[in-house]
Coordinates of C-alpha atoms and ligand atoms in Angstrom, one line a residue:
M1 CA 0.0 0.0 0.0
A2 CA 1.2 3.6 -0.6
S3 CA 2.4 5.6 2.3
N4 CA 0.1 8.0 4.2
E5 CA 1.7 10.9 2.3
T6 CA 0.9 9.7 -1.2
R7 CA -2.6 8.2 -0.6
S8 CA -5.3 10.4 -1.9
R9 CA -7.8 11.9 0.6
V10 CA -11.4 11.3 1.4
T11 CA -13.3 13.3 4.0
V12 CA -16.5 11.8 5.4
V13 CA -19.1 14.2 7.0
G14 CA -21.6 12.1 8.9
S15 CA -22.9 9.9 11.7
L16 CA -21.3 7.7 14.2
N17 CA -23.5 5.3 16.3
M18 CA -22.9 2.6 18.7
D19 CA -25.0 -0.3 17.5
L20 CA -26.5 -2.4 20.3
V21 CA -27.5 -5.6 18.6
V22 CA -29.7 -8.3 20.2
R23 CA -30.5 -11.6 18.5
A24 CA -33.9 -13.0 19.6
P25 CA -36.1 -15.9 18.3
R26 CA -38.6 -13.3 17.0
L27 CA -39.3 -9.6 17.2
P28 CA -41.2 -8.5 20.4
Q29 CA -44.9 -7.5 20.3
P30 CA -45.8 -4.1 21.9
G31 CA -45.8 -4.5 25.7
E32 CA -44.0 -7.9 25.5
T33 CA -40.8 -8.8 27.3
L34 CA -38.8 -11.4 25.4
A35 CA -35.7 -13.3 26.2
G36 CA -32.9 -12.6 23.7
R37 CA -30.1 -15.0 22.7
T38 CA -27.1 -12.8 22.3
F39 CA -26.0 -9.2 22.7
A40 CA -23.2 -7.3 20.9
Q41 CA -22.0 -3.7 20.9
V42 CA -20.4 -2.7 17.6
A43 CA -19.4 0.6 16.0
G44 CA -21.8 1.8 13.3
G45 CA -23.5 4.7 11.7
K46 CA -23.4 5.3 8.0
G47 CA -20.7 7.9 8.3
G48 CA -18.4 5.7 10.4
N49 CA -19.0 2.7 8.1
Q50 CA -18.2 4.6 5.0
A51 CA -15.1 6.2 6.6
V52 CA -13.8 2.7 7.6
A53 CA -14.5 1.4 4.1
A54 CA -12.7 4.2 2.3
A55 CA -9.7 3.7 4.7
R56 CA -9.5 0.0 4.3
L57 CA -9.9 0.4 0.5
G58 CA -6.9 2.6 0.1
A59 CA -7.7 6.3 1.0
R60 CA -6.3 8.6 3.6
V61 CA -9.5 9.4 5.5
S62 CA -10.7 12.3 7.8
M63 CA -13.9 12.1 9.8
L64 CA -16.0 15.2 10.4
G65 CA -18.6 14.4 13.0
C66 CA -19.5 14.5 16.7
V67 CA -19.5 11.9 19.5
G68 CA -20.7 12.3 23.1
A69 CA -18.5 12.7 26.1
D70 CA -19.2 9.2 27.2
A71 CA -17.8 5.6 26.9
N72 CA -19.5 5.0 23.6
G73 CA -17.9 8.2 22.2
A74 CA -14.4 7.2 23.4
Q75 CA -14.9 3.7 21.8
L76 CA -16.2 5.1 18.5
R77 CA -13.2 7.6 18.3
A78 CA -10.7 4.8 19.2
G79 CA -12.2 2.5 16.6
L80 CA -11.7 5.1 13.8
E81 CA -8.2 5.9 15.0
A82 CA -7.3 2.2 14.9
E83 CA -8.2 2.3 11.2
G84 CA -5.8 5.2 10.7
I85 CA -8.6 7.7 10.2
D86 CA -7.8 11.3 11.1
C87 CA -10.2 12.4 13.9
A88 CA -9.0 16.1 14.2
A89 CA -12.4 17.2 13.0
L90 CA -14.4 14.7 15.2
E91 CA -15.9 16.9 17.9
T92 CA -17.1 15.9 21.4
G93 CA -20.5 17.4 22.0
T94 CA -22.9 17.8 25.0
Q95 CA -25.4 15.1 23.9
P96 CA -24.9 11.3 24.4
S97 CA -23.3 9.5 21.5
G98 CA -25.7 8.2 18.8
V99 CA -27.0 4.8 19.4
A100 CA -28.9 2.2 17.3
L101 CA -31.0 -0.3 19.1
I102 CA -31.3 -3.3 16.8
V103 CA -33.2 -6.6 17.3
V104 CA -32.6 -9.3 14.7
D105 CA -34.9 -12.4 14.7
D106 CA -34.2 -16.0 13.5
A107 CA -35.6 -15.1 10.0
S108 CA -33.0 -12.2 9.8
Q109 CA -35.8 -9.6 10.0
N110 CA -34.9 -6.6 12.1
T111 CA -36.3 -3.6 14.0
I112 CA -34.0 -0.6 14.4
V113 CA -34.5 2.5 16.5
I114 CA -31.8 5.2 16.2
V115 CA -31.3 8.0 18.6
A116 CA -29.1 10.6 16.8
G117 CA -27.8 12.1 20.1
S118 CA -24.5 14.0 19.4
N119 CA -24.8 13.4 15.6
G120 CA -27.4 16.2 15.9
E121 CA -24.6 18.5 17.0
V122 CA -22.9 18.4 13.6
T123 CA -24.1 21.9 12.8
P124 CA -23.4 24.2 9.9
E125 CA -21.1 26.1 12.3
A126 CA -19.2 22.8 12.9
I127 CA -18.8 22.4 9.1
A128 CA -17.5 25.9 8.8
R129 CA -15.0 25.3 11.7
H130 CA -13.5 22.4 9.8
E131 CA -13.5 23.8 6.3
A132 CA -9.8 23.1 6.1
V133 CA -10.5 19.3 6.4
L134 CA -12.9 19.6 3.5
G135 CA -10.3 21.7 1.6
A136 CA -7.6 19.0 2.1
A137 CA -9.8 16.3 0.6
D138 CA -10.1 15.0 -3.0
V139 CA -13.5 13.5 -2.4
V140 CA -16.1 14.5 0.2
I141 CA -18.9 12.0 1.2
C142 CA -22.1 13.0 3.1
Q143 CA -25.2 11.0 4.1
L144 CA -28.5 12.1 5.7
E145 CA -27.9 11.0 9.4
T146 CA -26.8 14.5 10.4
P147 CA -29.0 17.6 10.4
P148 CA -30.1 18.6 6.9
A149 CA -28.8 22.2 7.3
S150 CA -25.3 20.8 8.0
V151 CA -25.5 18.3 5.1
H152 CA -26.4 21.2 2.8
A153 CA -23.5 23.3 4.3
A154 CA -21.0 20.5 3.7
L155 CA -22.2 19.9 0.1
A156 CA -22.0 23.6 -0.7
A157 CA -18.6 24.1 0.9
A158 CA -17.2 21.0 -0.9
R159 CA -18.6 22.2 -4.2
R160 CA -17.2 25.7 -3.7
L161 CA -13.8 24.2 -2.9
G162 CA -13.8 22.2 -6.1
K163 CA -14.1 18.7 -4.5
T164 CA -15.7 15.6 -5.9
V165 CA -19.0 15.5 -4.0
I166 CA -20.8 12.2 -3.1
L167 CA -24.2 12.1 -1.4
N168 CA -25.6 8.8 -0.2
P169 CA -29.2 10.0 0.5
A170 CA -29.8 7.5 3.4
P171 CA -32.1 7.4 5.1
A172 CA -34.4 9.1 2.5
T173 CA -37.9 10.0 3.4
G174 CA -38.8 12.2 0.4
P175 CA -37.4 14.4 -2.3
L176 CA -34.2 16.3 -1.7
P177 CA -34.4 20.2 -1.7
A178 CA -34.0 21.3 -5.3
D179 CA -30.9 23.4 -4.6
W180 CA -29.0 20.4 -3.3
L181 CA -28.8 18.4 -6.5
P182 CA -26.6 20.7 -8.6
L183 CA -24.0 20.5 -5.7
I184 CA -23.7 16.7 -6.1
D185 CA -21.2 14.9 -8.5
Y186 CA -22.3 11.3 -7.5
L187 CA -25.8 10.7 -6.0
I188 CA -25.9 7.1 -4.7
P189 CA -29.3 5.9 -3.5
N190 CA -30.4 2.2 -3.1
E191 CA -33.7 1.2 -4.6
L192 CA -35.8 2.3 -1.7
E193 CA -34.0 5.7 -1.5
A194 CA -34.3 6.2 -5.3
A195 CA -38.1 5.6 -4.9
A196 CA -38.4 8.0 -2.0
L197 CA -36.4 10.7 -3.8
T198 CA -38.5 10.6 -6.9
G199 CA -41.9 9.2 -5.9
L200 CA -41.5 6.6 -8.6
P201 CA -41.6 2.8 -8.1
V202 CA -38.0 1.4 -8.3
D203 CA -38.2 -2.4 -8.5
S204 CA -36.1 -3.1 -11.6
P205 CA -33.0 -1.8 -13.5
G206 CA -35.4 -0.2 -15.9
D207 CA -37.2 1.6 -13.1
A208 CA -33.9 2.7 -11.7
A209 CA -32.9 4.2 -15.0
K210 CA -36.1 6.2 -15.1
A211 CA -35.6 7.5 -11.5
A212 CA -31.9 8.3 -12.3
A213 CA -33.0 10.3 -15.4
V214 CA -35.3 12.3 -13.2
L215 CA -32.6 13.0 -10.7
R216 CA -30.1 13.9 -13.4
A217 CA -32.6 16.3 -15.0
A218 CA -33.0 17.9 -11.6
G219 CA -29.3 18.6 -11.5
A220 CA -27.3 15.7 -10.1
R221 CA -24.3 15.1 -12.4
N222 CA -24.1 11.3 -12.0
V223 CA -26.5 8.9 -10.4
L224 CA -25.7 5.4 -9.3
V225 CA -28.6 3.4 -8.0
T226 CA -27.5 0.3 -6.1
L227 CA -29.7 -2.7 -6.7
G228 CA -28.3 -5.3 -4.2
A229 CA -27.5 -8.6 -5.9
R230 CA -28.6 -7.1 -9.3
G231 CA -25.7 -4.7 -9.2
V232 CA -25.6 -0.9 -9.9
L233 CA -27.5 1.2 -12.5
A234 CA -25.2 3.9 -13.5
A235 CA -26.5 7.1 -15.2
L236 CA -23.3 8.9 -15.9
D237 CA -22.8 12.4 -17.3
G238 CA -23.1 12.3 -21.1
A239 CA -23.6 8.5 -21.4
P240 CA -26.7 6.2 -21.7
A241 CA -27.7 4.4 -18.4
T242 CA -25.7 1.2 -17.9
L243 CA -26.3 -1.8 -15.6
Y244 CA -23.1 -3.1 -13.9
D245 CA -23.9 -6.7 -12.9
A246 CA -22.8 -7.6 -9.4
P247 CA -20.2 -10.3 -9.0
Q248 CA -22.1 -13.5 -8.0
V249 CA -21.3 -14.5 -4.4
E250 CA -22.9 -16.6 -1.6
A251 CA -24.5 -13.8 0.5
V252 CA -24.3 -14.3 4.3
D253 CA -25.1 -10.8 5.6
T254 CA -25.7 -7.7 3.3
T255 CA -25.4 -5.2 6.2
A256 CA -23.0 -2.4 5.1
A257 CA -22.9 -3.5 1.4
G258 CA -23.9 0.0 0.4
D259 CA -21.4 1.6 2.8
T260 CA -18.6 -0.6 1.4
F261 CA -19.6 0.3 -2.2
I262 CA -19.6 4.0 -1.4
G263 CA -16.3 3.9 0.5
G264 CA -14.6 1.9 -2.2
L265 CA -15.9 4.2 -5.0
A266 CA -14.7 7.3 -3.1
A267 CA -11.2 5.8 -2.5
Q268 CA -10.9 5.0 -6.2
L269 CA -12.2 8.4 -7.4
A270 CA -9.8 10.1 -5.1
Q271 CA -7.0 8.2 -6.8
R272 CA -8.2 9.5 -10.2
A273 CA -9.4 6.1 -11.3
S274 CA -12.0 6.2 -14.1
V275 CA -15.6 6.1 -13.0
D276 CA -15.9 2.7 -14.8
A277 CA -12.9 1.2 -12.9
A278 CA -14.1 2.8 -9.6
I279 CA -17.6 1.2 -10.0
R280 CA -16.1 -2.2 -10.8
F281 CA -13.7 -2.1 -7.8
A282 CA -16.4 -0.9 -5.4
Q283 CA -18.7 -3.7 -6.6
R284 CA -16.0 -6.3 -5.9
A285 CA -15.4 -4.8 -2.4
A286 CA -19.2 -4.8 -1.7
A287 CA -19.6 -8.4 -3.0
L288 CA -16.8 -9.5 -0.6
S289 CA -18.5 -7.7 2.3
V290 CA -21.8 -9.6 1.8
T291 CA -19.9 -13.0 2.1
R292 CA -19.0 -12.0 5.7
A293 CA -21.1 -11.3 8.9
G294 CA -21.5 -7.9 10.5
A295 CA -21.2 -4.3 9.4
Q296 CA -17.7 -2.9 9.9
P297 CA -16.1 -6.3 10.4
S298 CA -17.3 -7.4 7.0
I299 CA -15.6 -4.5 5.1
P300 CA -12.6 -5.8 3.1
T301 CA -9.2 -4.2 2.6
G302 CA -7.9 -3.2 -0.8
A303 CA -5.5 -6.2 -0.8
E304 CA -8.4 -8.6 -0.2
V305 CA -10.3 -7.1 -3.1
D306 CA -7.2 -7.4 -5.4
A307 CA -6.7 -11.0 -4.3
S308 CA -10.4 -11.8 -5.1
I309 CA -10.2 -10.9 -8.8
Ligands
ADP401 P1 -27.7 -1.0 0.7 O1 -26.8 -1.8 1.6 O2 -27.4 0.5 0.8 O3 -29.1 -1.3 0.7 P2 -27.4 -2.5 -1.8 O4 -28.1 -3.6 -1.1 O5 -28.0 -2.0 -3.0 O6 -27.2 -1.3 -0.8 O7 -25.9 -3.0 -2.1 C1 -24.9 -2.1 -2.5 C2 -24.0 -2.9 -3.5 O8 -23.4 -4.0 -2.9 C3 -24.8 -3.4 -4.7 O9 -24.9 -2.5 -5.7 C4 -23.8 -4.6 -5.1 O10 -22.7 -4.1 -5.9 C5 -23.3 -5.1 -3.8 N1 -24.2 -6.2 -3.3 C6 -25.2 -6.1 -2.4 N2 -25.8 -7.3 -2.2 C7 -25.1 -8.2 -3.0 C8 -25.1 -9.6 -3.3 N3 -26.0 -10.4 -2.7 N4 -24.2 -10.1 -4.1 C9 -23.3 -9.4 -4.7 N5 -23.1 -8.0 -4.5 C10 -24.0 -7.5 -3.7

């Protein structure tokens, strides 16, 4: 791997959560107390997962976010630092660290409740305080687990600074504000998010192409709709929509597949890879991640992706 000095840089603006994961025979009914089988506490949050993915997949990564002044916050920060991620722009706020309470049943169905906590303290002022970290990046990634005003501030600052701007619109509950789309170089929703952003059904590559065309017409330069095992529908600037088939693998756990894809794509784009090569690399990384259990533990390194070809 290249040294820290020569690796290209990715800054992730986003959420960090402690995932509290219980496995139980089934999901509890309202008012019911149920005996679970196992409990695990693991670092998560889309921002954290994408930062870890970009770091393992070859980029020098900075995290702009906010944890609480609590044990979870210390553990989340230490976990990022152990991956070599620069945490100079990771603030410690007054709210508790973000948590996700997750129950998974024997059929792999889940219920998830997220409390944003200190992720809500990633304010537009915090984005402005850390503009140098955005300025030092080649690629800036945002998601929607921090307050909308700060996501907009990060997108606008990154665009003004001439960075490659990626938005993973997750979780998406409806259309994005119209003035966000022209700030985005790569808009990367999954099927559900593409449907929420456009109000169109997105159940097939053809549907994804229609949704992507709407989003491109509204100003997003490139749209990549991830379609799980069916791959990625890419609607790139100046080119007809293209389906990139996913590598066929035995899926064990698809958690963090999208985060791995986005981190891998960002790491490649930061290294000035072609979009085509970046998509193919990110798909191989994401396919490897679904063959392994867990979120962050399933994210492969660049060497593992190279060895899998
Ligand atoms: P999300 O995790 O955000 O819902 P997807 O499920 O669409 O995202 O997965 C993101 C990418 O991960 C896909 O576009 C694909 O490249 C890869 N991927 C996901 N599931 C599989 C699978 N079962 N086999 C191979 N690749 C997969």
